[in-house]
Amino acid sequence: MEFALITFLNGLGYGFLLFMLSSGLTLIYSMMGVPNFAHASFYMLGAYVAYSIAGVLGFWPALLIAPVVVGVAGALVEHYGLRIVHRYGHVPELLFTFGLSYLVVELVQLVWGRSPVPYRIPPSLDGTLFTLYSTAFPVYRGFMLLVATSMLAAIWLLLRHTRIGLTIQAALTHPQMAEALGHNVPRVFMLVFGGGCALAALAGVIGGNAFVTEPGMAASVGSIIFVVVVVGGLGSLAGAFITSILIGLMQTFAVALDYSAAGLLAALGIAAPAAGPLAPVLRLTLAQVAPVLPYLLLVAMLIVRPKGLMGKREG
Amino acid sequence: MKRSLLPWLCFALALLAAPLVFPQSGSLSLLSQMGTMVLLCLSYNMLLGEGGMLSFGHAVYSGLGAFGAIHLMNRIGDGSLPFAFPITLVPLAGGVVGALCGVAFGYLTTRRAGTTFSMITLGLVELVSACALMFPELFGGEGGISGNRVVGEPVLGISYGPQLQVYYLIAAWLLVCAIAIHAIRHTPLGRILNAVRDNPERAAFIGYDPQRVRYLALILSAFFAGVSGGLSAINFEIVSAEYVGALRSGAILLFTFIGGAAYFYGPIIGGVVGVLFASLLSAYTQAWQFYLGAFFILIVMCLPGGLAKLVDDLARVLRARAMDAGLARLLAGRAAAGTLLLGGVVLATEMAYQLSLGSLADSGEGMAPVRLFGLDFDVHSVAAWGLSAALCAAGVAAIARWRAPWSAAWSRAWKRVEAAEQAGRESGAP
């Protein structure tokens, strides 16, 4: 019970972090029809910029400033890069963001070096929030959950209940009509792109010190967020939310469980083959399989329901 | 018929003569790498150029083909095969393994098209490379699996001990596969693949299932990728999990696009340029990945047709005799301005890398100067940074100055090209 609750909370934290990343990606995807392959790079930039700001001003200003800085950078990328490539079609747009992800990694290594930087949890958030039975739940995990939930609520309120949100939704689904009604659609696109990058950066600010801030951090989440977007259904925020939580819980539980198929067979009283082609597969524990679980989920989803959990259209 | 044969003869001659022109052992191994990379890019372009499928996981097929080939070589080596299998045919086995993987993975990936296909291939490459580390018995874990290509009795004196023999093996396979890939373009499958790329709804309407066409194309492309993987297994005699990884997949995509996906010979240019980038440039500078990324973005933004488009445009202008003195002068001016800009950017980049990453080596004291074009530049001197800025400014200013005259001269020349080609078609056609 204790194990299940703590693992559940940890999985929820990781899932919320994934959602912060993929919500921005989902918005950008439904806007351009093109996945932003540099999205995880903006997550990494968020962590590094926050590390630099936190060294001078402290963590709390960094939490506010870093997403703004990265969001502005994202808006500039949209204005001076993507908009120019846009007229050549979708593939060059996609390739542009792909090339950008190469450049950002090099840039980060150039500015901050090739080894991990000591970006730490602030002392004010270092400690135990509550103790469940005998396991301590850190304050920072609770803080991550809080930030992610308030961000989720803020996006929802913004998109559903404000005039800006209505304009954004109109520009996403019917750009020509929105333009004809006098809205500056290119500027809306720039805002959404910058906003999506800022969301990714916010995830980086609070994820960078919970995990580790190093030049490989973009590559480590880069593919998982695409799994989230595809499995959740293209362009569906609700689908992305459900899938993020699902993957977060699945991976956190799998890492903590040390069961294998061979063990299951032994429990059923069947002797597993010690050698032969199947033996290595049967010996694998759930903990070892954990890193590939999101991709297996992707494969399973493609077989069962190719348009994704909440998807409405075929890609 | 004669005109279509001529380029192939030139290609074969170039493959034959390359080791005679560059006989050093270093350049020989570079040529071998280029051969495998060119074949990989050609197979990739069956998806990207012909089918409009932007895959991020092409290295999976070539890598698994390479693993199949190295296991086969080891079986040949320890004599556990019941029949004789010459090393010359090992790439074929790699191709079969690649195609089988194409059958398995392609069924999943080609269910969706467009950008979704790209995202799914990205997930696939992560899945396969994570699995490769999970089964060390089959994939050798971090260290990889090593083999030996000098096994069995030499056939006709060919033992594959000397690198030259390996090069000619690669060249022969490259030529055969390139001809096959070119031939596939003109089969009904190749034509329908183009139709599916351009308008899947209409292709479906006339009775072809786009999903099935894409699936078949992917299997064929995976076969040639597997051949290329088998060749690199013979060449390097070691295959590691990096072979199936995302980095290598990304490199294939970058090289093919830099070369030009719309032309058959684009991937050939791309493979050669890419290996030069990855092998030669990485020996000279730490910043080669930065240059590769920047070059790629430059191509995407300014020359979406790739280097092959540049070659093709120039060839058409020359053939139509539209290259007059004014255009040539402007072209030379632009090239000079581009060189100035490049010099400035390279100088700044090298100094920045030295400042940031060179300091790790000697802890900031007495930092080694940047050595470029036989000159030493002190990374702390204002003069060196000023020079770089001046070069960049001069280059940008010159390009901006000649922009209007250039586009006027170019469109004039292009009108003449079109007129000449129109006249050629009318006189050529009965």
XYZ file of C-alpha atoms in Angstrom:
745
model
C 0.000 0.000 0.000
C 2.723 2.400 1.019
C 4.795 1.448 -2.040
C 1.809 1.836 -4.337
C 0.882 5.274 -2.999
C 4.383 6.699 -3.143
C 5.019 5.273 -6.595
C 1.657 6.626 -7.695
C 2.598 10.130 -6.543
C 6.024 9.920 -8.182
C 4.499 8.654 -11.423
C 1.974 11.481 -11.309
C 4.853 13.964 -11.011
C 6.666 12.537 -14.009
C 3.421 12.374 -15.972
C 2.661 16.028 -15.269
C 6.141 16.964 -16.430
C 5.570 15.045 -19.664
C 2.279 16.832 -20.095
C 3.893 20.249 -19.671
C 6.235 19.284 -22.486
C 3.687 17.751 -24.786
C 0.964 20.372 -24.281
C 3.149 22.987 -25.958
C 4.009 20.512 -28.686
C 0.342 19.648 -29.214
C -0.604 23.314 -29.559
C 2.222 23.912 -32.034
C 1.335 20.746 -33.916
C -2.293 21.684 -34.349
C -1.211 25.140 -35.439
C 1.387 24.315 -38.077
C 0.456 20.748 -38.878
C 4.135 20.094 -38.275
C 5.673 18.636 -35.140
C 8.374 20.826 -33.686
C 11.380 18.516 -33.470
C 13.291 21.132 -31.522
C 10.664 21.191 -28.758
C 12.774 19.183 -26.318
C 15.664 21.531 -27.098
C 13.616 24.404 -25.687
C 13.023 22.267 -22.583
C 16.790 21.912 -22.255
C 17.337 25.629 -22.855
C 14.809 26.350 -20.107
C 16.797 24.286 -17.616
C 20.142 25.842 -18.577
C 18.871 29.423 -18.645
C 17.210 28.870 -15.263
C 20.488 27.499 -13.924
C 22.328 30.629 -15.048
C 19.671 32.992 -13.676
C 19.354 31.055 -10.426
C 23.096 31.521 -9.861
C 22.659 35.312 -9.919
C 19.116 36.077 -8.791
C 17.956 32.904 -7.103
C 15.442 30.236 -8.013
C 12.166 32.156 -7.824
C 13.072 34.885 -10.343
C 14.486 32.128 -12.572
C 11.155 30.311 -12.476
C 9.528 33.393 -13.990
C 12.274 34.808 -16.212
C 13.622 31.642 -17.884
C 10.332 30.650 -19.580
C 9.896 34.234 -20.803
C 13.439 34.326 -22.237
C 13.031 30.972 -23.977
C 9.529 31.884 -25.155
C 10.907 35.032 -26.795
C 13.650 32.951 -28.396
C 10.981 30.574 -29.714
C 8.952 33.468 -31.121
C 12.072 34.773 -32.872
C 12.732 31.317 -34.335
C 9.184 31.249 -35.676
C 9.450 34.758 -37.114
C 12.885 34.566 -38.743
C 13.051 30.840 -39.536
C 9.846 28.858 -39.743
C 7.838 31.589 -41.429
C 10.403 31.783 -44.231
C 10.551 28.021 -44.701
C 6.764 27.735 -44.511
C 6.254 28.619 -48.181
C 8.292 25.586 -49.300
C 5.853 23.198 -47.604
C 5.644 20.972 -44.561
C 8.759 18.848 -45.029
C 11.233 21.757 -45.018
C 9.495 23.134 -41.911
C 9.974 19.831 -40.158
C 13.578 19.602 -41.326
C 14.252 23.136 -40.140
C 13.215 22.262 -36.591
C 15.238 19.048 -36.843
C 18.363 20.971 -37.853
C 17.657 23.454 -35.088
C 17.749 20.663 -32.499
C 21.305 19.845 -33.657
C 22.377 23.466 -33.364
C 20.858 23.950 -29.905
C 22.775 20.986 -28.485
C 26.015 22.391 -29.905
C 25.170 25.861 -28.629
C 24.433 24.558 -25.133
C 27.731 22.684 -25.092
C 29.511 25.798 -26.285
C 28.071 28.012 -23.566
C 27.734 25.627 -20.617
C 30.253 22.879 -21.416
C 29.819 19.185 -22.084
C 29.348 17.887 -18.543
C 26.261 18.223 -16.309
C 25.869 21.556 -14.510
C 25.126 21.702 -10.764
C 21.537 22.990 -11.020
C 20.087 22.185 -7.619
C 16.746 22.310 -5.870
C 16.471 25.603 -3.894
C 16.939 25.223 -0.112
C 13.439 26.596 0.537
C 11.953 23.626 -1.310
C 14.382 21.065 0.065
C 12.750 18.882 2.640
C 9.925 16.545 3.394
C 6.356 17.493 2.636
C 4.781 14.598 4.499
C 5.672 11.125 5.579
C 3.486 8.340 4.345
C 3.833 5.329 6.655
C 7.639 5.339 6.602
C 8.511 6.899 3.215
C 9.207 10.628 3.017
C 7.602 12.559 0.138
C 9.848 15.475 -0.877
C 8.486 19.023 -0.949
C 9.863 19.518 -4.451
C 7.730 16.734 -5.905
C 4.679 18.417 -4.442
C 5.830 21.735 -5.864
C 6.200 20.192 -9.331
C 2.671 18.822 -9.102
C 1.407 22.236 -7.994
C 3.114 24.137 -10.840
C 1.945 21.632 -13.441
C -1.657 21.652 -12.229
C -1.835 25.418 -12.102
C -0.327 25.580 -15.581
C -2.921 23.123 -16.835
C -5.697 25.194 -15.288
C -4.226 28.383 -16.737
C -4.084 27.000 -20.287
C -7.606 25.697 -20.007
C -8.951 29.004 -18.721
C -7.005 30.949 -21.336
C -8.154 28.833 -24.255
C -11.761 28.417 -23.179
C -12.731 31.592 -21.400
C -10.837 34.536 -22.861
C -11.069 36.447 -26.101
C -7.398 35.682 -26.869
C -8.130 32.003 -26.414
C -11.056 32.174 -28.808
C -8.892 33.935 -31.396
C -6.168 31.315 -30.989
C -8.639 28.465 -31.395
C -10.152 30.111 -34.452
C -6.720 30.709 -35.985
C -5.718 27.093 -35.325
C -8.730 25.532 -36.990
C -9.794 28.112 -39.604
C -6.822 30.387 -40.333
C -8.274 31.911 -43.520
C -11.591 32.754 -41.855
C -9.858 34.264 -38.837
C -7.686 36.321 -41.153
C -10.720 37.508 -43.107
C -12.304 38.663 -39.848
C -9.331 40.948 -39.299
C -7.188 38.959 -36.890
C -3.454 38.986 -37.399
C -3.020 35.237 -37.848
C 0.774 35.244 -38.375
C 1.133 37.070 -35.065
C -1.151 34.534 -33.377
C 1.049 31.762 -34.750
C 4.151 33.488 -33.414
C 2.502 33.864 -30.009
C 1.413 30.235 -29.900
C 4.850 29.021 -30.955
C 6.548 31.233 -28.382
C 4.013 30.189 -25.762
C 4.548 26.509 -26.504
C 8.298 26.971 -26.174
C 7.779 28.848 -22.899
C 5.727 25.914 -21.566
C 8.549 23.545 -22.521
C 11.027 25.840 -20.812
C 8.892 25.932 -17.651
C 9.026 22.147 -17.639
C 12.795 22.453 -17.995
C 13.067 24.904 -15.084
C 11.329 22.567 -12.665
C 12.486 19.317 -14.282
C 16.124 20.262 -14.716
C 16.908 20.192 -11.021
C 14.629 17.276 -10.206
C 16.518 15.164 -12.738
C 19.841 16.272 -14.201
C 20.765 19.211 -16.420
C 23.131 17.989 -19.140
C 23.457 18.281 -22.932
C 21.755 14.899 -23.452
C 18.564 15.836 -21.596
C 16.746 16.930 -24.743
C 17.424 13.644 -26.502
C 16.218 11.656 -23.482
C 12.692 13.087 -23.533
C 12.567 14.052 -27.214
C 11.082 10.833 -28.516
C 8.790 10.190 -25.554
C 6.872 13.412 -26.105
C 6.231 12.379 -29.697
C 4.908 9.074 -28.399
C 2.590 11.084 -26.122
C 1.359 13.195 -29.029
C 0.762 10.210 -31.337
C -0.799 7.934 -28.719
C -2.987 10.713 -27.337
C -4.311 11.541 -30.771
C -2.907 14.306 -32.943
C -3.707 17.768 -31.718
C -5.764 16.621 -28.741
C -4.778 18.262 -25.445
C -6.997 15.923 -23.422
C -5.482 12.898 -25.145
C -1.994 14.201 -24.450
C -2.917 14.662 -20.780
C -4.254 11.139 -20.347
C -1.297 9.606 -22.191
C 1.253 11.633 -20.202
C -0.195 10.440 -16.915
C -0.440 6.883 -18.242
C 3.185 6.799 -19.391
C 4.376 8.501 -16.214
C 2.630 5.942 -13.991
C 3.573 3.003 -16.209
C 7.254 3.836 -16.263
C 7.544 4.693 -12.593
C 5.805 1.477 -11.534
C 7.832 -0.627 -13.988
C 11.161 0.738 -12.758
C 10.272 -0.226 -9.204
C 9.119 -3.764 -9.997
C 11.585 -6.580 -10.334
C 9.393 -9.243 -11.917
C 10.248 -11.241 -15.016
C 8.387 -13.718 -17.186
C 10.679 -16.480 -15.936
C 9.690 -15.627 -12.361
C 6.018 -15.741 -13.292
C 6.462 -19.157 -14.882
C 8.314 -20.380 -11.800
C 5.476 -19.174 -9.599
C 3.068 -21.166 -11.757
C 5.272 -24.220 -11.345
C 6.638 -24.292 -14.895
C 10.401 -24.503 -15.328
C 11.607 -21.761 -17.679
C 14.245 -22.792 -20.223
C 17.684 -21.757 -18.983
C 19.144 -21.601 -22.475
C 17.812 -21.225 -25.991
C 16.488 -18.286 -27.967
C 13.665 -17.463 -25.529
C 15.762 -17.484 -22.359
C 17.064 -13.880 -22.533
C 13.537 -12.591 -23.188
C 12.109 -14.520 -20.253
C 14.910 -13.371 -17.950
C 14.235 -9.651 -18.581
C 12.735 -7.921 -15.563
C 10.054 -5.263 -15.755
C 12.603 -2.743 -14.484
C 14.849 -3.475 -17.443
C 11.962 -3.165 -19.878
C 10.801 0.172 -18.408
C 12.608 2.440 -20.924
C 10.909 0.817 -23.926
C 7.401 0.709 -22.443
C 6.282 4.017 -24.016
C 7.348 2.762 -27.434
C 5.601 -0.568 -26.916
C 2.515 1.444 -26.000
C 2.921 3.317 -29.288
C 3.147 0.067 -31.237
C 0.128 -1.409 -29.460
C -1.881 1.757 -30.063
C -1.018 1.745 -33.754
C -2.265 -1.810 -34.093
C -5.471 -1.307 -32.128
C -6.462 2.272 -32.882
C -4.217 4.055 -35.394
C -5.733 7.491 -34.821
C -4.779 7.558 -31.161
C -6.754 7.731 -27.926
C -8.674 10.955 -28.504
C -7.766 11.527 -32.143
C -10.459 12.644 -34.507
C -8.701 12.536 -37.842
C -6.315 10.244 -39.653
C -2.859 11.696 -40.208
C 19.219 4.510 -74.825
C 22.741 5.733 -75.471
C 22.223 8.876 -73.415
C 20.825 6.973 -70.475
C 23.772 4.582 -70.507
C 26.446 7.297 -70.521
C 26.010 8.495 -66.901
C 26.245 4.907 -65.669
C 29.467 4.354 -67.590
C 30.882 7.543 -66.069
C 29.767 6.411 -62.589
C 31.381 2.984 -63.059
C 34.573 4.570 -64.351
C 34.651 6.977 -61.404
C 34.211 4.082 -58.966
C 36.956 2.148 -60.754
C 39.395 5.050 -60.943
C 38.875 6.546 -57.484
C 41.443 4.323 -55.682
C 43.954 4.954 -58.485
C 43.639 8.706 -57.981
C 43.687 8.473 -54.168
C 45.833 5.403 -53.398
C 46.776 6.257 -49.781
C 45.352 3.867 -47.185
C 43.562 6.685 -45.372
C 41.725 7.834 -48.455
C 40.969 4.229 -49.394
C 39.093 3.648 -46.141
C 37.384 7.017 -46.631
C 36.284 5.915 -50.112
C 34.933 2.661 -48.689
C 32.913 4.596 -46.106
C 31.620 6.895 -48.824
C 30.497 3.887 -50.867
C 28.415 2.439 -48.039
C 27.021 5.855 -47.102
C 26.090 6.652 -50.701
C 24.217 3.353 -50.962
C 22.455 4.070 -47.661
C 21.434 7.546 -48.846
C 20.225 6.152 -52.186
C 18.060 3.603 -50.379
C 16.791 6.322 -48.059
C 15.830 8.483 -51.002
C 13.503 5.717 -52.207
C 11.419 6.761 -49.203
C 12.076 10.503 -48.987
C 12.393 11.542 -52.612
C 10.240 8.966 -54.352
C 7.630 8.274 -51.703
C 7.570 11.480 -49.664
C 8.132 9.511 -46.469
C 10.366 11.367 -44.038
C 11.725 8.559 -41.882
C 13.790 9.185 -38.758
C 14.595 5.502 -38.333
C 16.342 4.377 -41.468
C 19.469 3.293 -39.588
C 17.361 0.541 -37.983
C 17.265 -1.454 -41.210
C 20.883 -0.920 -42.139
C 22.018 -1.561 -38.563
C 20.058 -4.786 -38.167
C 21.320 -5.864 -41.599
C 24.844 -5.202 -40.366
C 24.217 -7.327 -37.266
C 22.887 -10.127 -39.460
C 25.961 -9.896 -41.689
C 28.432 -9.946 -38.814
C 26.731 -12.953 -37.221
C 26.870 -14.721 -40.586
C 30.573 -13.873 -40.940
C 31.248 -15.308 -37.494
C 29.295 -18.489 -38.371
C 31.374 -18.777 -41.567
C 34.504 -18.220 -39.493
C 33.867 -20.949 -36.925
C 32.730 -23.361 -39.625
C 29.285 -24.000 -38.134
C 27.517 -23.362 -41.444
C 26.540 -26.565 -43.273
C 27.346 -25.014 -46.657
C 30.029 -22.736 -48.082
C 29.062 -19.062 -48.135
C 31.456 -16.608 -49.795
C 32.084 -13.240 -48.116
C 31.223 -11.582 -51.434
C 27.563 -12.506 -50.881
C 27.395 -11.526 -47.193
C 25.876 -8.101 -48.069
C 23.011 -9.977 -49.721
C 22.309 -11.677 -46.401
C 22.412 -8.243 -44.756
C 19.877 -7.081 -47.322
C 17.576 -10.007 -46.575
C 17.734 -9.259 -42.848
C 17.012 -5.594 -43.587
C 14.044 -6.494 -45.783
C 12.639 -8.847 -43.116
C 12.864 -6.033 -40.573
C 11.158 -3.842 -43.148
C 8.338 -6.387 -43.356
C 7.916 -6.338 -39.581
C 8.400 -2.638 -38.772
C 7.044 -1.257 -42.024
C 3.684 -2.827 -41.287
C 3.444 -0.577 -38.224
C 5.032 2.595 -39.532
C 3.381 2.796 -42.947
C -0.105 2.622 -41.469
C 0.107 6.373 -41.166
C 1.555 8.876 -43.613
C 3.024 12.354 -43.445
C 4.316 13.813 -40.224
C 2.760 11.042 -38.129
C 4.920 8.568 -40.025
C 7.960 10.640 -39.051
C 7.017 10.646 -35.379
C 6.349 6.910 -35.354
C 9.707 6.131 -36.959
C 11.299 8.245 -34.250
C 9.631 6.050 -31.620
C 10.665 2.933 -33.509
C 14.341 3.850 -33.597
C 14.296 4.424 -29.827
C 12.568 1.088 -29.304
C 15.102 -0.822 -31.394
C 18.185 0.858 -29.958
C 16.932 0.310 -26.397
C 16.260 -3.354 -27.214
C 19.737 -3.675 -28.726
C 21.218 -2.824 -25.333
C 18.788 -5.152 -23.578
C 19.971 -8.310 -25.357
C 23.776 -8.374 -25.093
C 23.906 -11.979 -26.366
C 22.616 -10.885 -29.750
C 23.872 -7.311 -30.054
C 27.052 -7.371 -27.982
C 25.912 -4.680 -25.517
C 27.952 -1.455 -25.428
C 31.056 -2.931 -27.034
C 29.316 -4.403 -30.058
C 30.164 -7.557 -31.945
C 33.408 -7.941 -33.818
C 34.057 -10.271 -36.707
C 36.714 -11.195 -39.227
C 36.271 -10.769 -42.937
C 39.309 -12.892 -43.910
C 37.646 -16.285 -43.530
C 37.402 -19.294 -45.769
C 39.522 -20.057 -48.798
C 40.324 -17.118 -51.095
C 38.131 -17.260 -54.201
C 40.108 -16.326 -57.363
C 42.784 -14.836 -55.124
C 40.298 -12.509 -53.383
C 40.712 -12.853 -49.629
C 39.372 -9.407 -48.563
C 42.529 -8.919 -46.523
C 43.686 -5.777 -48.377
C 41.447 -2.714 -48.097
C 41.555 -2.299 -51.884
C 39.620 -5.544 -52.390
C 37.031 -4.414 -49.828
C 36.703 -1.122 -51.655
C 36.056 -2.856 -54.949
C 33.521 -5.140 -53.278
C 31.703 -2.055 -51.968
C 31.974 -0.316 -55.343
C 30.563 -3.330 -57.166
C 27.632 -3.691 -54.778
C 27.031 0.064 -54.932
C 26.922 0.023 -58.729
C 24.587 -2.976 -58.892
C 22.253 -1.601 -56.223
C 22.253 1.914 -57.715
C 21.223 0.486 -61.091
C 18.523 -1.577 -59.364
C 17.227 1.435 -57.415
C 17.198 3.485 -60.608
C 15.335 0.712 -62.423
C 12.725 0.460 -59.644
C 11.869 4.140 -60.192
C 10.616 3.257 -63.680
C 8.587 0.198 -62.739
C 4.830 0.577 -62.184
C 5.528 0.411 -58.439
C 7.903 3.358 -58.691
C 5.369 5.388 -60.678
C 2.540 4.634 -58.283
C 4.824 5.510 -55.383
C 5.291 8.951 -56.926
C 1.529 9.223 -57.349
C 1.008 8.265 -53.705
C 3.548 10.893 -52.683
C 1.848 13.625 -54.680
C -1.803 12.780 -54.145
C -2.707 9.706 -52.071
C -6.460 10.214 -52.492
C -6.308 10.057 -56.278
C -3.955 7.065 -56.197
C -6.463 5.316 -53.941
C -9.290 6.318 -56.242
C -7.762 4.623 -59.267
C -7.462 1.420 -57.288
C -4.099 1.408 -55.522
C -3.977 1.146 -51.759
C -1.509 3.904 -50.730
C -0.705 2.105 -47.495
C 0.272 -1.024 -49.413
C 2.373 0.903 -51.935
C 4.259 2.651 -49.145
C 4.743 -0.678 -47.380
C 6.255 -2.325 -50.486
C 8.524 0.656 -51.111
C 9.695 0.545 -47.501
C 10.548 -3.163 -47.741
C 12.578 -2.593 -50.905
C 14.328 0.389 -49.402
C 15.069 -1.622 -46.241
C 16.637 -4.310 -48.405
C 19.155 -1.884 -49.917
C 19.788 -0.328 -46.515
C 20.551 -3.830 -45.227
C 23.006 -4.393 -48.091
C 24.754 -1.195 -47.111
C 24.824 -2.353 -43.482
C 26.346 -5.680 -44.548
C 29.022 -3.819 -46.497
C 29.951 -1.674 -43.531
C 30.083 -4.793 -41.335
C 32.657 -6.226 -43.757
C 34.482 -2.914 -43.948
C 34.814 -2.235 -40.218
C 34.614 -5.830 -38.930
C 32.682 -4.516 -35.920
C 29.028 -3.593 -35.405
C 27.771 -1.846 -32.271
C 24.403 -0.674 -30.990
C 25.124 2.833 -32.337
C 24.440 1.406 -35.775
C 20.703 1.237 -35.094
C 20.569 4.509 -33.152
C 18.833 7.830 -33.665
C 22.059 9.722 -34.329
C 22.916 7.613 -37.355
C 19.334 7.815 -38.621
C 19.497 11.576 -38.319
C 22.802 11.668 -40.185
C 21.325 9.722 -43.102
C 18.449 12.189 -43.298
C 20.792 15.193 -43.114
C 23.135 13.867 -45.795
C 20.362 12.897 -48.195
C 18.640 16.244 -47.875
C 21.893 18.204 -48.230
C 22.569 16.267 -51.433
C 19.077 16.837 -52.788
C 16.131 14.472 -52.508
C 14.451 15.427 -55.767
C 17.278 14.135 -57.968
C 18.497 10.597 -58.373
C 22.129 11.642 -57.996
C 21.384 13.936 -55.040
C 21.978 11.219 -52.426
C 25.274 10.347 -54.124
C 26.489 13.915 -53.634
C 25.006 13.894 -50.131
C 26.764 10.681 -49.103
C 30.139 11.934 -50.325
C 29.769 15.378 -48.733
C 28.442 13.842 -45.519
C 31.367 11.452 -45.084
C 33.767 14.303 -45.831
C 32.038 16.319 -43.096
C 32.007 13.493 -40.592
C 35.495 12.104 -41.242
C 37.701 14.888 -42.540
C 36.224 17.882 -40.793
C 35.973 16.071 -37.455
C 39.743 15.477 -37.643
C 40.374 19.225 -37.937
C 37.831 20.848 -35.669
C 35.663 20.166 -32.638
C 32.923 22.256 -34.158
C 32.136 19.973 -37.106
C 28.660 19.117 -35.827
C 27.919 22.797 -35.512
C 29.009 23.330 -39.112
C 26.962 20.341 -40.269
C 23.829 21.610 -38.489
C 24.343 25.162 -39.738
C 25.005 23.963 -43.292
C 21.853 21.849 -43.146
C 19.704 24.768 -41.971
C 21.255 26.977 -44.631
C 20.334 24.412 -47.296
C 16.777 24.061 -45.935
C 16.277 27.828 -45.908
C 18.077 28.949 -49.057
C 18.339 25.916 -51.343
C 15.508 23.474 -50.566
C 16.461 21.382 -53.606
C 19.844 20.535 -52.116
C 23.254 20.617 -53.751
C 21.978 18.562 -56.698
C 19.618 21.420 -57.587
C 22.587 23.781 -57.720
C 24.498 21.400 -59.982
C 21.439 20.873 -62.179
C 20.699 24.596 -62.552
C 24.281 25.395 -63.477
C 24.416 22.515 -65.948
C 21.222 23.714 -67.614
C 22.502 27.271 -67.864
C 25.787 26.066 -69.381
C 24.047 23.720 -71.799
C 21.760 26.492 -73.050
C 24.830 28.732 -73.457
C 23.098 31.303 -71.257
C 26.194 31.968 -69.150
C 27.304 35.399 -70.370
C 30.099 37.554 -69.010
C 27.817 39.571 -66.730
C 26.317 36.499 -65.103
C 29.734 34.898 -64.673
C 31.071 38.060 -63.039
C 28.118 38.212 -60.655
C 28.507 34.522 -59.861
C 32.193 34.975 -59.084
C 31.355 38.007 -56.961
C 28.758 36.082 -54.981
C 31.165 33.192 -54.506
C 33.840 35.575 -53.256
C 31.387 37.257 -50.888
C 30.261 33.850 -49.629
C 33.879 32.866 -49.001
C 34.491 36.060 -47.009
C 31.385 35.434 -44.911
C 32.351 31.793 -44.419
C 35.865 32.810 -43.366
C 34.475 35.240 -40.800
C 31.984 32.743 -39.405
C 34.565 29.947 -39.240
C 37.062 32.195 -37.469
C 34.474 33.296 -34.900
C 33.225 29.737 -34.358
C 36.681 28.285 -33.918
C 37.652 31.010 -31.448
C 34.409 30.531 -29.511
C 34.981 26.773 -29.288
C 38.564 27.327 -28.202
C 37.463 29.827 -25.549
C 34.737 27.600 -24.171
C 35.904 24.017 -24.625
C 39.657 24.406 -25.131
C 39.880 25.858 -21.639
C 38.984 22.462 -20.220
C 42.321 21.164 -21.451
C 44.636 23.814 -20.028
C 42.450 25.482 -17.345
C 42.458 28.910 -18.977
C 46.177 29.619 -18.544
C 48.123 30.121 -21.757
C 45.307 29.023 -24.014
C 46.442 27.530 -27.285
C 45.823 29.875 -30.229
C 43.407 28.941 -32.981
C 45.315 27.862 -36.060
C 43.477 28.513 -39.323
C 44.852 28.592 -42.874
C 48.400 28.529 -41.527
C 47.861 31.587 -39.306
C 47.615 31.726 -35.530
C 44.802 33.713 -33.951
C 44.832 34.673 -30.279
C 41.336 34.030 -28.945
C 41.638 36.899 -26.428
C 42.751 39.557 -28.870
C 40.272 42.172 -29.965
C 41.929 42.266 -33.392
C 41.061 38.658 -34.194
C 37.396 39.119 -33.238
C 37.372 42.405 -35.147
C 38.770 40.676 -38.207
C 36.057 38.034 -38.009
C 33.362 40.676 -37.657
C 34.841 42.659 -40.568
C 34.918 39.575 -42.807
C 31.287 38.778 -41.970
C 30.194 42.375 -42.539
C 32.025 42.599 -45.860
C 30.493 39.321 -47.034
C 26.962 40.296 -46.024
C 27.328 43.752 -47.558
C 28.583 42.330 -50.848
C 25.765 39.806 -51.039
C 23.191 42.495 -50.300
C 24.755 44.842 -52.864
C 24.608 42.263 -55.671
C 21.255 40.852 -54.760
C 19.121 42.861 -57.175
C 21.486 42.656 -60.196
C 21.950 38.950 -59.533
C 18.273 38.074 -59.528
C 17.742 40.168 -62.678
C 20.635 38.463 -64.488
C 19.575 35.040 -63.234
C 15.971 35.378 -64.412
C 17.230 36.613 -67.793
C 19.484 33.577 -68.071
C 16.662 31.319 -66.948
C 14.366 32.630 -69.670
C 17.036 31.740 -72.229
C 17.402 28.280 -70.686
C 13.692 27.665 -70.967
C 13.584 28.950 -74.530
C 16.553 26.764 -75.517
C 15.048 23.688 -73.861
C 11.703 24.342 -75.536
C 13.426 24.613 -78.920
C 15.386 21.432 -78.205
C 12.185 19.538 -77.392
C 10.469 20.737 -80.544
C 13.347 19.799 -82.828
C 13.991 16.531 -80.980
C 10.411 15.315 -81.025
C 9.151 13.975 -84.366
